[in-house]
Short mmCIF file of C-alpha atoms in Angstrom, two decimals:
data_model
loop_
_atom_site.label_atom_id
_atom_site.label_comp_id
_atom_site.label_asym_id
_atom_site.label_seq_id
_atom_site.Cartn_x
_atom_site.Cartn_y
_atom_site.Cartn_z
CA UNK A 7 0.00 0.00 0.00
CA UNK A 8 1.41 3.44 -0.91
CA UNK A 9 0.82 4.73 2.63
CA UNK A 10 3.40 2.34 4.07
CA UNK A 11 5.98 3.28 1.45
CA UNK A 12 5.43 6.91 2.38
CA UNK A 13 6.03 5.90 6.00
CA UNK A 14 9.24 4.14 4.93
CA UNK A 15 10.45 7.34 3.28
CA UNK A 16 9.57 9.32 6.41
CA UNK A 17 11.48 6.73 8.46
CA UNK A 18 14.55 7.13 6.22
CA UNK A 19 14.36 10.91 6.47
CA UNK A 20 13.83 10.83 10.23
CA UNK A 21 16.78 8.46 10.58
CA UNK A 22 18.92 10.96 8.69
CA UNK A 23 17.92 13.68 11.15
CA UNK A 24 18.41 11.69 14.34
CA UNK A 25 21.54 9.73 13.36
CA UNK A 26 23.69 12.88 13.42
CA UNK A 27 23.76 12.77 17.22
CA UNK A 28 25.79 9.56 17.02
CA UNK A 29 28.04 10.68 14.14
CA UNK A 30 29.36 14.01 15.44
CA UNK A 31 32.64 12.67 16.92
CA UNK A 32 33.48 10.65 13.80
CA UNK A 33 32.71 13.54 11.44
CA UNK A 34 34.73 15.98 13.56
CA UNK A 35 37.76 13.69 13.53
CA UNK A 36 37.50 12.79 9.83
CA UNK A 37 37.03 16.34 8.53
CA UNK A 38 39.31 18.12 11.00
CA UNK A 39 36.71 20.31 12.72
CA UNK A 40 35.79 20.80 16.37
CA UNK A 41 32.93 18.96 18.04
CA UNK A 42 31.05 22.27 18.28
CA UNK A 43 31.42 22.83 14.53
CA UNK A 44 30.32 19.27 13.76
CA UNK A 45 27.35 19.76 16.05
CA UNK A 46 26.20 22.60 13.79
CA UNK A 47 25.17 19.93 11.27
CA UNK A 48 22.19 19.12 13.51
CA UNK A 49 21.21 22.79 13.76
CA UNK A 50 21.58 23.21 9.99
CA UNK A 51 19.17 20.35 9.38
CA UNK A 52 16.62 21.75 11.84
CA UNK A 53 16.83 25.22 10.31
CA UNK A 54 16.42 23.75 6.83
CA UNK A 55 13.27 21.94 7.98
CA UNK A 56 11.73 25.05 9.54
CA UNK A 57 12.45 27.32 6.57
CA UNK A 58 11.99 24.69 3.88
CA UNK A 59 8.52 23.48 4.79
CA UNK A 60 6.52 26.59 3.83
CA UNK A 61 8.86 27.53 0.97
CA UNK A 62 8.76 24.11 -0.68
CA UNK A 63 5.02 23.73 -0.11
CA UNK A 64 4.40 27.10 -1.76
CA UNK A 65 6.54 25.96 -4.69
CA UNK A 66 4.89 22.54 -5.01
CA UNK A 67 1.28 23.44 -4.14
CA UNK A 68 0.20 23.25 -7.80
CA UNK A 69 2.31 20.19 -8.67
CA UNK A 70 0.84 16.75 -8.94
CA UNK A 71 1.40 14.78 -5.75
CA UNK A 72 3.44 11.94 -7.21
CA UNK A 73 5.68 14.35 -9.11
CA UNK A 74 6.27 16.47 -6.02
CA UNK A 75 7.04 13.46 -3.80
CA UNK A 76 9.45 11.93 -6.33
CA UNK A 77 11.20 15.25 -6.87
CA UNK A 78 11.75 15.87 -3.16
CA UNK A 79 12.84 12.26 -2.59
CA UNK A 80 15.34 12.43 -5.47
CA UNK A 81 16.88 15.65 -4.12
CA UNK A 82 17.07 14.11 -0.63
CA UNK A 83 18.87 11.02 -1.97
CA UNK A 84 21.25 13.12 -4.08
CA UNK A 85 22.15 15.25 -1.05
CA UNK A 86 23.07 12.13 0.91
CA UNK A 87 25.18 10.74 -1.92
CA UNK A 88 27.04 14.05 -2.06
CA UNK A 89 27.40 14.07 1.73
CA UNK A 90 28.79 10.55 1.75
CA UNK A 91 31.41 11.44 -0.88
CA UNK A 92 32.57 14.90 0.18
CA UNK A 93 35.74 15.66 2.11
CA UNK A 94 34.72 19.28 2.74
CA UNK A 95 32.89 20.22 5.92
CA UNK A 96 31.34 23.27 4.22
CA UNK A 97 29.94 21.06 1.46
CA UNK A 98 28.62 18.63 4.08
CA UNK A 99 26.79 21.49 5.83
CA UNK A 100 25.32 22.46 2.47
CA UNK A 101 24.10 18.92 1.83
CA UNK A 102 22.41 18.85 5.24
CA UNK A 103 20.56 22.08 4.43
CA UNK A 104 19.47 20.77 1.02
CA UNK A 105 18.41 17.41 2.50
CA UNK A 106 16.40 19.16 5.20
CA UNK A 107 14.60 21.38 2.69
CA UNK A 108 13.76 18.34 0.57
CA UNK A 109 12.64 16.46 3.69
CA UNK A 110 10.36 19.33 4.68
CA UNK A 111 8.81 19.53 1.22
CA UNK A 112 8.29 15.76 1.07
CA UNK A 113 6.64 15.64 4.50
CA UNK A 114 4.35 18.57 3.72
CA UNK A 115 3.03 16.84 0.58
CA UNK A 116 3.06 13.38 2.20
CA UNK A 117 0.82 14.55 5.06
CA UNK A 118 -1.77 15.64 2.52
CA UNK A 119 -1.31 12.56 0.35
CA UNK A 120 -1.66 10.19 3.34
CA UNK A 121 -4.94 11.80 4.39
CA UNK A 122 -6.25 11.51 0.81
CA UNK A 123 -5.36 7.81 0.52
CA UNK A 124 -7.98 6.72 3.07
CA UNK A 125 -11.77 7.15 3.34
CA UNK A 126 -13.19 10.15 5.26
CA UNK A 127 -13.01 9.67 9.00
CA UNK A 128 -9.77 7.68 8.87
CA UNK A 129 -7.28 10.49 8.36
CA UNK A 130 -6.04 10.16 11.93
CA UNK A 131 -5.11 6.52 11.37
CA UNK A 132 -3.35 7.35 8.11
CA UNK A 133 -1.30 10.10 9.72
CA UNK A 134 -0.47 7.73 12.60
CA UNK A 135 1.09 5.32 10.09
CA UNK A 136 3.05 8.15 8.49
CA UNK A 137 4.23 9.64 11.78
CA UNK A 138 5.04 6.14 12.98
CA UNK A 139 7.99 6.30 10.60
CA UNK A 140 9.33 9.26 12.59
CA UNK A 141 8.92 7.52 15.94
CA UNK A 142 10.73 4.40 14.75
CA UNK A 143 13.52 6.64 13.43
CA UNK A 144 13.67 8.29 16.84
CA UNK A 145 14.36 4.86 18.39
CA UNK A 146 16.72 3.54 15.71
CA UNK A 147 18.42 6.64 14.32
CA UNK A 148 20.91 7.48 17.07
CA UNK A 149 22.06 3.94 17.96
CA UNK A 150 21.94 2.84 14.31
CA UNK A 151 24.14 5.72 13.19
CA UNK A 152 26.55 5.13 16.07
CA UNK A 153 26.90 1.41 15.23
CA UNK A 154 27.53 2.08 11.54
CA UNK A 155 30.07 4.76 12.44
CA UNK A 156 31.90 2.41 14.80
CA UNK A 157 32.01 -0.49 12.34
CA UNK A 158 32.30 1.16 8.91
CA UNK A 159 32.79 4.89 9.51
CA UNK A 160 30.32 7.77 9.49
CA UNK A 161 29.87 7.75 5.71
CA UNK A 162 28.21 4.34 5.93
CA UNK A 163 25.28 5.93 7.76
CA UNK A 164 24.67 8.25 4.81
CA UNK A 165 24.76 5.33 2.38
CA UNK A 166 22.33 3.42 4.61
CA UNK A 167 19.83 6.29 4.32
CA UNK A 168 20.20 6.19 0.52
CA UNK A 169 19.47 2.45 0.48
CA UNK A 170 16.41 2.93 2.71
CA UNK A 171 15.02 5.47 0.25
CA UNK A 172 15.23 3.20 -2.82
CA UNK A 173 12.16 1.01 -2.05
CA UNK A 174 10.34 4.17 -1.03
CA UNK A 175 10.91 5.59 -4.51
CA UNK A 176 9.27 2.48 -5.99
CA UNK A 177 6.36 2.83 -3.58
CA UNK A 178 5.78 6.50 -4.31
CA UNK A 179 5.08 5.55 -7.94
CA UNK A 180 1.87 3.97 -6.60
CA UNK A 181 0.61 7.22 -5.06
CA UNK A 182 -2.30 8.58 -7.16
CA UNK A 183 -0.96 11.33 -9.40
CA UNK A 184 -3.54 13.90 -8.36
CA UNK A 185 -3.03 17.64 -7.86
CA UNK A 186 -1.35 18.49 -4.55
CA UNK A 187 -4.19 20.80 -3.60
CA UNK A 188 -7.91 20.22 -3.74
CA UNK A 189 -8.51 23.33 -5.83
CA UNK A 190 -6.34 25.91 -7.60
CA UNK A 191 -6.87 28.65 -5.05
CA UNK A 192 -4.38 31.48 -5.01
CA UNK A 193 -1.49 31.34 -2.58
CA UNK A 194 -2.77 34.40 -0.74
CA UNK A 195 -6.16 32.76 -0.32
CA UNK A 196 -4.56 29.62 1.11
CA UNK A 197 -2.40 31.62 3.50
CA UNK A 198 -5.46 33.59 4.61
CA UNK A 199 -7.20 30.33 5.48
CA UNK A 200 -4.25 29.36 7.66
CA UNK A 201 -4.20 32.54 9.75
CA UNK A 202 -6.96 31.40 12.15
CA UNK A 203 -4.87 28.27 12.82
CA UNK A 204 -1.97 30.22 14.30
CA UNK A 205 -2.80 29.14 17.85
CA UNK A 206 -3.11 25.47 16.84
CA UNK A 207 0.30 25.66 15.15
CA UNK A 208 1.68 27.21 18.35
CA UNK A 209 0.18 24.29 20.25
CA UNK A 210 2.04 21.84 17.99
CA UNK A 211 5.31 23.72 18.50
CA UNK A 212 4.94 23.79 22.29
CA UNK A 213 4.13 20.09 22.61
CA UNK A 214 7.09 19.14 20.41
CA UNK A 215 9.38 21.54 22.27
CA UNK A 216 8.48 19.79 25.52
CA UNK A 217 9.01 16.36 23.97
CA UNK A 218 12.43 17.02 22.48
CA UNK A 219 13.56 19.29 25.31
CA UNK A 220 13.18 16.33 27.66
CA UNK A 221 14.28 13.63 25.16
CA UNK A 222 17.59 15.40 24.46
CA UNK A 223 18.60 15.01 28.11
CA UNK A 224 17.10 11.60 28.87
CA UNK A 225 20.50 9.87 28.60
CA UNK A 226 22.30 11.88 31.32
CA UNK A 227 19.17 11.96 33.47
CA UNK A 228 18.80 8.17 33.23
CA UNK A 229 22.45 7.47 34.07
CA UNK A 230 22.69 5.54 37.31
CA UNK A 231 18.95 4.79 37.37
CA UNK A 232 18.75 2.15 34.63
CA UNK A 233 20.64 1.15 31.47
CA UNK A 234 20.46 4.25 29.27
CA UNK A 235 19.64 2.36 26.02
CA UNK A 236 16.71 0.69 27.78
CA UNK A 237 15.25 4.03 28.90
CA UNK A 238 15.72 5.59 25.46
CA UNK A 239 14.16 2.55 23.79
CA UNK A 240 11.21 2.63 26.22
CA UNK A 241 10.58 6.28 25.39
CA UNK A 242 10.81 5.60 21.65
CA UNK A 243 8.54 2.55 21.77
CA UNK A 244 6.10 4.63 23.79
CA UNK A 245 6.16 7.28 21.05
CA UNK A 246 5.25 4.67 18.46
CA UNK A 247 2.49 3.20 20.63
CA UNK A 248 1.09 6.64 21.42
CA UNK A 249 0.87 7.86 17.85
CA UNK A 250 -0.65 4.52 16.76
CA UNK A 251 -3.38 4.46 19.43
CA UNK A 252 -4.12 8.16 19.06
CA UNK A 253 -4.55 7.65 15.32
CA UNK A 254 -7.66 5.60 16.10
CA UNK A 255 -9.02 8.24 18.45
CA UNK A 256 -8.05 11.50 16.78
CA UNK A 257 -10.79 11.37 14.15
CA UNK A 258 -13.60 10.91 16.70
CA UNK A 259 -12.44 12.59 19.91
CA UNK A 260 -9.57 15.00 19.14
CA UNK A 261 -10.48 17.35 21.96
CA UNK A 262 -10.49 14.59 24.55
CA UNK A 263 -7.15 13.24 23.39
CA UNK A 264 -5.53 16.67 23.57
CA UNK A 265 -7.13 17.75 26.85
CA UNK A 266 -6.86 14.48 28.76
CA UNK A 267 -3.58 13.37 27.18
CA UNK A 268 -2.06 16.81 27.72
CA UNK A 269 -3.10 16.86 31.37
CA UNK A 270 -1.61 13.40 31.98
CA UNK A 271 1.54 14.43 30.12
CA UNK A 272 1.89 17.49 32.35
CA UNK A 273 1.40 15.37 35.47
CA UNK A 274 4.08 12.96 34.25
CA UNK A 275 6.70 15.67 33.66
CA UNK A 276 5.98 17.21 37.06
CA UNK A 277 6.30 13.78 38.70
CA UNK A 278 9.68 13.24 37.03
CA UNK A 279 10.85 16.72 38.04
CA UNK A 280 10.01 15.92 41.68
CA UNK A 281 11.06 12.25 41.62
CA UNK A 282 13.72 11.73 38.89
CA UNK A 283 14.14 8.10 40.00
CA UNK A 284 10.72 7.39 38.44
CA UNK A 285 12.17 7.86 34.94
CA UNK A 286 12.59 4.14 34.12
CA UNK A 287 8.94 3.55 35.06
CA UNK A 288 7.53 6.58 33.24
CA UNK A 289 9.69 6.73 30.08
CA UNK A 290 7.23 4.65 28.05
CA UNK A 291 4.15 6.58 29.18
CA UNK A 292 5.70 9.99 28.60
CA UNK A 293 6.75 8.99 25.10
CA UNK A 294 3.29 7.63 24.37
CA UNK A 295 1.47 10.69 25.67
CA UNK A 296 3.84 13.12 23.92
CA UNK A 297 3.26 11.65 20.48
CA UNK A 298 -0.42 10.91 21.08
CA UNK A 299 -1.08 14.59 21.75
CA UNK A 300 1.30 15.81 19.02
CA UNK A 301 -0.12 13.45 16.38
CA UNK A 302 -3.68 14.47 17.22
CA UNK A 303 -2.81 18.15 16.84
CA UNK A 304 -1.39 17.49 13.35
CA UNK A 305 -4.57 15.65 12.36
CA UNK A 306 -6.60 18.59 13.65
CA UNK A 307 -4.58 21.11 11.62
CA UNK A 308 -5.16 19.22 8.37
CA UNK A 309 -8.86 18.76 9.20
CA UNK A 310 -9.38 22.48 9.81
CA UNK A 311 -7.48 23.63 6.71
CA UNK A 312 -9.25 21.70 3.97
CA UNK A 313 -8.87 24.61 1.54
CA UNK A 314 -5.08 24.75 1.94
CA UNK A 315 -4.01 21.16 2.57
CA UNK A 316 -0.41 21.31 1.34
CA UNK A 317 0.34 24.65 2.97
CA UNK A 318 -1.27 23.37 6.19
CA UNK A 319 1.02 20.34 6.09
CA UNK A 320 4.01 22.59 5.54
CA UNK A 321 3.21 24.88 8.44
CA UNK A 322 2.54 21.88 10.67
CA UNK A 323 5.96 20.52 9.67
CA UNK A 324 7.60 23.89 10.37
CA UNK A 325 5.85 24.17 13.75
CA UNK A 326 6.98 20.70 14.82
CA UNK A 327 10.58 21.41 13.82
CA UNK A 328 10.56 24.85 15.42
CA UNK A 329 9.55 23.10 18.64
CA UNK A 330 12.18 20.38 18.17
CA UNK A 331 14.80 23.12 17.79
CA UNK A 332 13.64 25.48 20.54
CA UNK A 333 12.91 22.83 23.19
CA UNK A 334 16.47 21.49 23.56
CA UNK A 335 17.90 25.02 23.37
CA UNK A 336 15.60 26.21 26.16
CA UNK A 337 16.18 23.13 28.31
CA UNK A 338 19.94 23.47 27.78
CA UNK A 339 19.94 27.16 28.67
CA UNK A 340 18.15 26.40 31.95
CA UNK A 341 20.35 23.45 32.95
CA UNK A 342 21.66 24.03 36.45
CA UNK A 343 18.65 26.18 37.21
CA UNK A 344 15.76 23.91 36.26
CA UNK A 345 15.57 20.24 35.43
CA UNK A 346 14.65 19.55 31.77
CA UNK A 347 11.55 17.89 33.20
CA UNK A 348 10.44 21.21 34.72
CA UNK A 349 11.07 22.89 31.37
CA UNK A 350 8.96 20.24 29.62
CA UNK A 351 6.22 20.67 32.22
CA UNK A 352 6.17 24.44 31.69
CA UNK A 353 5.92 24.00 27.92
CA UNK A 354 3.05 21.52 28.22
CA UNK A 355 1.27 23.86 30.66
CA UNK A 356 1.61 26.63 28.08
CA UNK A 357 0.23 24.26 25.44
CA UNK A 358 -2.83 23.49 27.57
CA UNK A 359 -3.39 27.23 27.98
CA UNK A 360 -3.29 27.53 24.18
CA UNK A 361 -5.90 24.76 23.92
CA UNK A 362 -8.29 26.77 26.05
CA UNK A 363 -7.74 29.91 24.02
CA UNK A 364 -7.75 28.34 20.56
CA UNK A 365 -10.53 25.88 21.22
CA UNK A 366 -8.46 23.33 19.30
CA UNK A 367 -10.40 20.43 20.69
CA UNK A 368 -13.95 21.69 20.78
CA UNK A 369 -15.17 19.08 18.37
CA UNK A 370 -14.12 16.32 20.74
#
């Protein structure tokens, strides 16, 4: 089914994003740069995602879906081939920016395509399958990249991403070659339709900022409490379970998922801030609740913006990546003052305040 090949592509792209955390030392040593400079590769990818989503969606909004998906996937693969071959750090940074822009464009169109591949009332389940690719990448990306780096060198991780994309290319050929948008409305008209969704997009950014602000520091926080890989895997498996279960609920009760799931998520982060030793027990639940709420918000955005589906997908993508960038930066800036769990709790509390103001879940 085309939906699962789209999820495979999203998995490959997510793996590319997450694997960098395990490749930084190898890249720094191989290309003769500092760890701080090599770490900029992660920031470059995040910035490319945030800026690329709306720009690429605006460019591709009148393209046919299959053509747009194949184009973005081809650019993504080419960027990884170039990255695997280059000996220049500056070129490598450039390939990460290009790959991120292509990733953002692909995801923006794929969100719309996934929702269109299923009957009405099942969009939440379709998006759960698609976003499941991201959650699996979250679990496998960092350790997978680190293993490949240790055994074959960091370039092998880039080639692995290329190989993962090849069956996805074949699968994308099965996506119906329909226009990316439902009607040829002007770009200004589509953007006007998105303006009332500003608070829902803010909600998506806040929830993701909380998730990745805490996830970034799970390893040091888990040290001494339980084997770190076990805690990280529990969180990642929880993410997959949460987005899968929420996909079955988001179409019928989006408001309940956001309100109840968000409240439980807040309670969990507060509990961990007060009792850090509870992390091994709560890692799975916090991962599940984080992605259940986040996935439901994405479904809601696409449901509310039927007249601008591709642009809605792009802004949802940008909001998620803005959160994934800002959350770790905020949590890192407050280290020594506040636990990352308190930072995550504050961000979720802000998200729940946005829910009340935006009425994002009134239909639930």
